[in-house]
JSON list of C-alpha atoms in Angstrom, two decimals:
[
{"chain": "A", "resi": 1, "resn": "MET", "atom": "CA", "xyz": [-3.62, -13.53, 37.07]},
{"chain": "A", "resi": 2, "resn": "ALA", "atom": "CA", "xyz": [0.09, -13.42, 36.20]},
{"chain": "A", "resi": 3, "resn": "ALA", "atom": "CA", "xyz": [1.71, -10.18, 35.05]},
{"chain": "A", "resi": 4, "resn": "HIS", "atom": "CA", "xyz": [2.55, -9.88, 31.35]},
{"chain": "A", "resi": 5, "resn": "ASP", "atom": "CA", "xyz": [6.12, -11.02, 30.73]},
{"chain": "A", "resi": 6, "resn": "ASP", "atom": "CA", "xyz": [7.98, -9.61, 27.70]},
{"chain": "A", "resi": 7, "resn": "THR", "atom": "CA", "xyz": [10.91, -11.98, 27.98]},
{"chain": "A", "resi": 8, "resn": "ASP", "atom": "CA", "xyz": [11.73, -14.99, 25.84]},
{"chain": "A", "resi": 9, "resn": "SER", "atom": "CA", "xyz": [12.00, -18.52, 27.25]},
{"chain": "A", "resi": 10, "resn": "THR", "atom": "CA", "xyz": [15.46, -17.71, 28.63]},
{"chain": "A", "resi": 11, "resn": "GLY", "atom": "CA", "xyz": [14.09, -14.70, 30.51]},
{"chain": "A", "resi": 12, "resn": "ASP", "atom": "CA", "xyz": [16.07, -12.23, 28.40]},
{"chain": "A", "resi": 13, "resn": "PRO", "atom": "CA", "xyz": [13.93, -9.59, 26.62]},
{"chain": "A", "resi": 14, "resn": "ALA", "atom": "CA", "xyz": [16.87, -8.67, 24.37]},
{"chain": "A", "resi": 15, "resn": "ARG", "atom": "CA", "xyz": [16.86, -12.18, 22.86]},
{"chain": "A", "resi": 16, "resn": "GLU", "atom": "CA", "xyz": [13.23, -12.07, 21.71]},
{"chain": "A", "resi": 17, "resn": "PRO", "atom": "CA", "xyz": [12.85, -12.52, 17.97]},
{"chain": "A", "resi": 18, "resn": "ARG", "atom": "CA", "xyz": [12.10, -9.24, 16.23]},
{"chain": "A", "resi": 19, "resn": "VAL", "atom": "CA", "xyz": [9.43, -9.07, 13.56]},
{"chain": "A", "resi": 20, "resn": "GLN", "atom": "CA", "xyz": [11.20, -7.80, 10.47]},
{"chain": "A", "resi": 21, "resn": "LEU", "atom": "CA", "xyz": [9.65, -5.08, 8.33]},
{"chain": "A", "resi": 22, "resn": "PRO", "atom": "CA", "xyz": [8.51, -6.93, 5.19]},
{"chain": "A", "resi": 23, "resn": "HIS", "atom": "CA", "xyz": [10.03, -5.33, 2.11]},
{"chain": "A", "resi": 24, "resn": "ARG", "atom": "CA", "xyz": [11.21, -6.01, -1.41]},
{"chain": "A", "resi": 25, "resn": "ARG", "atom": "CA", "xyz": [14.95, -6.36, -1.90]},
{"chain": "A", "resi": 26, "resn": "ARG", "atom": "CA", "xyz": [15.14, -4.47, -5.21]},
{"chain": "A", "resi": 27, "resn": "PRO", "atom": "CA", "xyz": [12.76, -2.49, -7.44]},
{"chain": "A", "resi": 28, "resn": "CYS", "atom": "CA", "xyz": [10.63, -4.68, -9.70]},
{"chain": "A", "resi": 29, "resn": "VAL", "atom": "CA", "xyz": [10.60, -4.19, -13.48]},
{"chain": "A", "resi": 30, "resn": "GLU", "atom": "CA", "xyz": [7.48, -1.99, -13.26]},
{"chain": "A", "resi": 31, "resn": "CYS", "atom": "CA", "xyz": [8.44, -0.04, -10.13]},
{"chain": "A", "resi": 32, "resn": "PRO", "atom": "CA", "xyz": [7.21, 3.55, -10.49]},
{"chain": "A", "resi": 33, "resn": "TRP", "atom": "CA", "xyz": [10.32, 4.76, -8.64]},
{"chain": "A", "resi": 34, "resn": "ARG", "atom": "CA", "xyz": [12.49, 3.66, -11.60]},
{"chain": "A", "resi": 35, "resn": "ARG", "atom": "CA", "xyz": [13.32, 6.38, -14.10]},
{"chain": "A", "resi": 36, "resn": "ASP", "atom": "CA", "xyz": [13.33, 3.81, -16.93]},
{"chain": "A", "resi": 37, "resn": "VAL", "atom": "CA", "xyz": [9.69, 2.73, -16.43]},
{"chain": "A", "resi": 38, "resn": "ALA", "atom": "CA", "xyz": [7.14, 4.21, -18.82]},
{"chain": "A", "resi": 39, "resn": "ALA", "atom": "CA", "xyz": [4.63, 6.59, -17.28]},
{"chain": "A", "resi": 40, "resn": "GLY", "atom": "CA", "xyz": [0.93, 5.85, -17.13]},
{"chain": "A", "resi": 41, "resn": "LYS", "atom": "CA", "xyz": [0.69, 2.51, -15.33]},
{"chain": "A", "resi": 42, "resn": "PHE", "atom": "CA", "xyz": [-0.97, 4.24, -12.36]},
{"chain": "A", "resi": 43, "resn": "THR", "atom": "CA", "xyz": [-3.36, 7.17, -12.28]},
{"chain": "A", "resi": 44, "resn": "SER", "atom": "CA", "xyz": [-2.67, 10.55, -10.72]},
{"chain": "A", "resi": 45, "resn": "GLU", "atom": "CA", "xyz": [-5.45, 9.76, -8.22]},
{"chain": "A", "resi": 46, "resn": "ARG", "atom": "CA", "xyz": [-3.50, 6.71, -7.07]},
{"chain": "A", "resi": 47, "resn": "PHE", "atom": "CA", "xyz": [-0.38, 8.80, -6.50]},
{"chain": "A", "resi": 48, "resn": "ASP", "atom": "CA", "xyz": [-2.45, 11.45, -4.69]},
{"chain": "A", "resi": 49, "resn": "ALA", "atom": "CA", "xyz": [-3.72, 8.71, -2.35]},
{"chain": "A", "resi": 50, "resn": "LEU", "atom": "CA", "xyz": [-0.14, 7.57, -1.66]},
{"chain": "A", "resi": 51, "resn": "ALA", "atom": "CA", "xyz": [1.34, 11.03, -1.03]},
{"chain": "A", "resi": 52, "resn": "ASP", "atom": "CA", "xyz": [1.10, 10.60, 2.76]},
{"chain": "A", "resi": 53, "resn": "THR", "atom": "CA", "xyz": [3.64, 7.77, 2.58]},
{"chain": "A", "resi": 54, "resn": "SER", "atom": "CA", "xyz": [6.49, 10.16, 1.90]},
{"chain": "A", "resi": 55, "resn": "GLY", "atom": "CA", "xyz": [7.80, 13.15, 3.76]},
{"chain": "A", "resi": 56, "resn": "GLY", "atom": "CA", "xyz": [10.96, 15.13, 3.43]},
{"chain": "A", "resi": 57, "resn": "PRO", "atom": "CA", "xyz": [13.79, 16.47, 5.57]},
{"chain": "A", "resi": 58, "resn": "GLY", "atom": "CA", "xyz": [12.25, 18.33, 8.47]},
{"chain": "A", "resi": 59, "resn": "CYS", "atom": "CA", "xyz": [8.77, 17.26, 7.38]},
{"chain": "A", "resi": 60, "resn": "GLU", "atom": "CA", "xyz": [8.94, 13.50, 7.88]},
{"chain": "A", "resi": 61, "resn": "ALA", "atom": "CA", "xyz": [5.95, 11.21, 7.35]},
{"chain": "A", "resi": 62, "resn": "PRO", "atom": "CA", "xyz": [4.62, 10.47, 10.85]},
{"chain": "A", "resi": 63, "resn": "LEU", "atom": "CA", "xyz": [4.58, 7.12, 12.58]},
{"chain": "A", "resi": 64, "resn": "SER", "atom": "CA", "xyz": [0.90, 6.78, 11.69]},
{"chain": "A", "resi": 65, "resn": "ALA", "atom": "CA", "xyz": [1.54, 7.28, 7.96]},
{"chain": "A", "resi": 66, "resn": "PRO", "atom": "CA", "xyz": [1.18, 4.23, 5.73]},
{"chain": "A", "resi": 67, "resn": "MET", "atom": "CA", "xyz": [4.19, 2.80, 3.95]},
{"chain": "A", "resi": 68, "resn": "PHE", "atom": "CA", "xyz": [4.39, 2.69, 0.17]},
{"chain": "A", "resi": 69, "resn": "ALA", "atom": "CA", "xyz": [3.81, -0.96, -0.67]},
{"chain": "A", "resi": 70, "resn": "CYS", "atom": "CA", "xyz": [5.11, -2.72, -3.75]},
{"chain": "A", "resi": 71, "resn": "HIS", "atom": "CA", "xyz": [2.23, -3.05, -6.21]},
{"chain": "A", "resi": 72, "resn": "LYS", "atom": "CA", "xyz": [3.23, -6.68, -6.79]},
{"chain": "A", "resi": 73, "resn": "THR", "atom": "CA", "xyz": [2.43, -7.69, -3.20]},
{"chain": "A", "resi": 74, "resn": "ARG", "atom": "CA", "xyz": [-1.00, -8.94, -2.21]},
{"chain": "A", "resi": 75, "resn": "GLU", "atom": "CA", "xyz": [-3.36, -6.86, -0.12]},
{"chain": "A", "resi": 76, "resn": "GLY", "atom": "CA", "xyz": [-3.05, -8.01, 3.48]},
{"chain": "A", "resi": 77, "resn": "SER", "atom": "CA", "xyz": [0.52, -9.25, 2.84]},
{"chain": "A", "resi": 78, "resn": "GLU", "atom": "CA", "xyz": [2.05, -6.00, 1.66]},
{"chain": "A", "resi": 79, "resn": "GLN", "atom": "CA", "xyz": [5.79, -5.48, 1.48]},
{"chain": "A", "resi": 80, "resn": "ALA", "atom": "CA", "xyz": [7.37, -2.05, 1.40]},
{"chain": "A", "resi": 81, "resn": "CYS", "atom": "CA", "xyz": [8.56, -1.03, -2.06]},
{"chain": "A", "resi": 82, "resn": "ALA", "atom": "CA", "xyz": [12.35, -1.19, -2.44]},
{"chain": "A", "resi": 83, "resn": "GLY", "atom": "CA", "xyz": [12.44, 1.96, -4.58]},
{"chain": "A", "resi": 84, "resn": "TRP", "atom": "CA", "xyz": [10.39, 3.88, -2.03]},
{"chain": "A", "resi": 85, "resn": "LEU", "atom": "CA", "xyz": [12.59, 2.70, 0.84]},
{"chain": "A", "resi": 86, "resn": "ALA", "atom": "CA", "xyz": [15.76, 3.77, -0.99]},
{"chain": "A", "resi": 87, "resn": "VAL", "atom": "CA", "xyz": [14.42, 7.21, -1.93]},
{"chain": "A", "resi": 88, "resn": "ALA", "atom": "CA", "xyz": [11.87, 8.19, 0.72]},
{"chain": "A", "resi": 89, "resn": "GLY", "atom": "CA", "xyz": [12.16, 5.63, 3.51]},
{"chain": "A", "resi": 90, "resn": "GLY", "atom": "CA", "xyz": [14.53, 7.71, 5.60]},
{"chain": "A", "resi": 91, "resn": "ASP", "atom": "CA", "xyz": [11.90, 10.44, 5.76]},
{"chain": "A", "resi": 92, "resn": "HIS", "atom": "CA", "xyz": [9.28, 8.11, 7.28]},
{"chain": "A", "resi": 93, "resn": "ILE", "atom": "CA", "xyz": [9.28, 7.86, 11.09]},
{"chain": "A", "resi": 94, "resn": "GLY", "atom": "CA", "xyz": [7.98, 4.25, 11.00]},
{"chain": "A", "resi": 95, "resn": "VAL", "atom": "CA", "xyz": [10.90, 3.20, 8.78]},
{"chain": "A", "resi": 96, "resn": "ARG", "atom": "CA", "xyz": [13.40, 4.99, 11.03]},
{"chain": "A", "resi": 97, "resn": "LEU", "atom": "CA", "xyz": [11.90, 3.22, 14.02]},
{"chain": "A", "resi": 98, "resn": "ALA", "atom": "CA", "xyz": [12.22, -0.16, 12.27]},
{"chain": "A", "resi": 99, "resn": "VAL", "atom": "CA", "xyz": [15.92, 0.57, 11.65]},
{"chain": "A", "resi": 100, "resn": "ILE", "atom": "CA", "xyz": [16.50, 1.60, 15.28]},
{"chain": "A", "resi": 101, "resn": "GLN", "atom": "CA", "xyz": [14.70, -1.52, 16.51]},
{"chain": "A", "resi": 102, "resn": "GLY", "atom": "CA", "xyz": [16.81, -3.75, 14.26]},
{"chain": "A", "resi": 103, "resn": "ARG", "atom": "CA", "xyz": [13.81, -4.76, 12.14]},
{"chain": "A", "resi": 104, "resn": "LEU", "atom": "CA", "xyz": [15.23, -3.23, 8.94]},
{"chain": "A", "resi": 105, "resn": "ASP", "atom": "CA", "xyz": [18.80, -3.10, 7.71]},
{"chain": "A", "resi": 106, "resn": "PRO", "atom": "CA", "xyz": [19.82, 0.57, 7.30]},
{"chain": "A", "resi": 107, "resn": "ALA", "atom": "CA", "xyz": [21.47, -0.36, 3.97]},
{"chain": "A", "resi": 108, "resn": "THR", "atom": "CA", "xyz": [17.93, -0.79, 2.62]},
{"chain": "A", "resi": 109, "resn": "LEU", "atom": "CA", "xyz": [17.64, 3.00, 2.61]},
{"chain": "A", "resi": 110, "resn": "THR", "atom": "CA", "xyz": [20.28, 3.31, -0.10]},
{"chain": "A", "resi": 111, "resn": "PRO", "atom": "CA", "xyz": [20.00, 2.02, -3.68]},
{"chain": "A", "resi": 112, "resn": "CYS", "atom": "CA", "xyz": [22.44, -0.76, -4.55]},
{"chain": "A", "resi": 113, "resn": "ALA", "atom": "CA", "xyz": [25.07, -0.08, -7.20]},
{"chain": "A", "resi": 114, "resn": "ASP", "atom": "CA", "xyz": [23.45, -2.47, -9.70]},
{"chain": "A", "resi": 115, "resn": "TRP", "atom": "CA", "xyz": [19.97, -0.91, -9.45]},
{"chain": "A", "resi": 116, "resn": "PRO", "atom": "CA", "xyz": [18.43, 1.17, -12.23]},
{"chain": "A", "resi": 117, "resn": "PRO", "atom": "CA", "xyz": [18.31, 4.94, -11.66]},
{"chain": "A", "resi": 118, "resn": "LEU", "atom": "CA", "xyz": [15.53, 6.06, -9.32]},
{"chain": "A", "resi": 119, "resn": "PHE", "atom": "CA", "xyz": [13.65, 9.34, -9.01]},
{"chain": "A", "resi": 120, "resn": "ASP", "atom": "CA", "xyz": [14.97, 11.71, -6.33]},
{"chain": "A", "resi": 121, "resn": "SER", "atom": "CA", "xyz": [11.67, 12.35, -4.51]},
{"chain": "A", "resi": 122, "resn": "TYR", "atom": "CA", "xyz": [8.04, 11.30, -4.25]},
{"chain": "A", "resi": 123, "resn": "THR", "atom": "CA", "xyz": [6.92, 14.49, -5.98]},
{"chain": "A", "resi": 124, "resn": "GLU", "atom": "CA", "xyz": [9.26, 13.98, -8.93]},
{"chain": "A", "resi": 125, "resn": "MET", "atom": "CA", "xyz": [8.21, 10.34, -9.27]},
{"chain": "A", "resi": 126, "resn": "ALA", "atom": "CA", "xyz": [4.46, 11.02, -8.98]},
{"chain": "A", "resi": 127, "resn": "ASP", "atom": "CA", "xyz": [4.55, 14.03, -11.36]},
{"chain": "A", "resi": 128, "resn": "THR", "atom": "CA", "xyz": [6.43, 12.01, -13.97]},
{"chain": "A", "resi": 129, "resn": "GLN", "atom": "CA", "xyz": [4.62, 8.69, -13.61]},
{"chain": "A", "resi": 130, "resn": "ALA", "atom": "CA", "xyz": [0.99, 9.77, -13.16]},
{"chain": "A", "resi": 131, "resn": "GLY", "atom": "CA", "xyz": [-1.14, 8.70, -16.10]}
]
């Protein structure tokens, strides 16, 4: 049996296509990370279940932690929420790894100038938005 070969057809492992981290490009109109979205769309239990998606400086979410998916994406085809990436993505080891591997543009971790205002942390967002 042949040994596993991680190279592309040219023999260069650096030229292999990288699987990009699927993510939204901007917060949707109902994104809970937006300060201008009315509270109550999601229950406090839902936010409690998603708390592991977000860490903080010195207490980052581990590689095994799930990512906060946009609620508009289908189960099984989830895309990371743009608001979450811009606010909390840098405190998630899996997101940092995707940036290092070139699977996510580091600019994704900063809100664009034309975006609505976002909450400053997961705790602030969840406390405000929980219905």
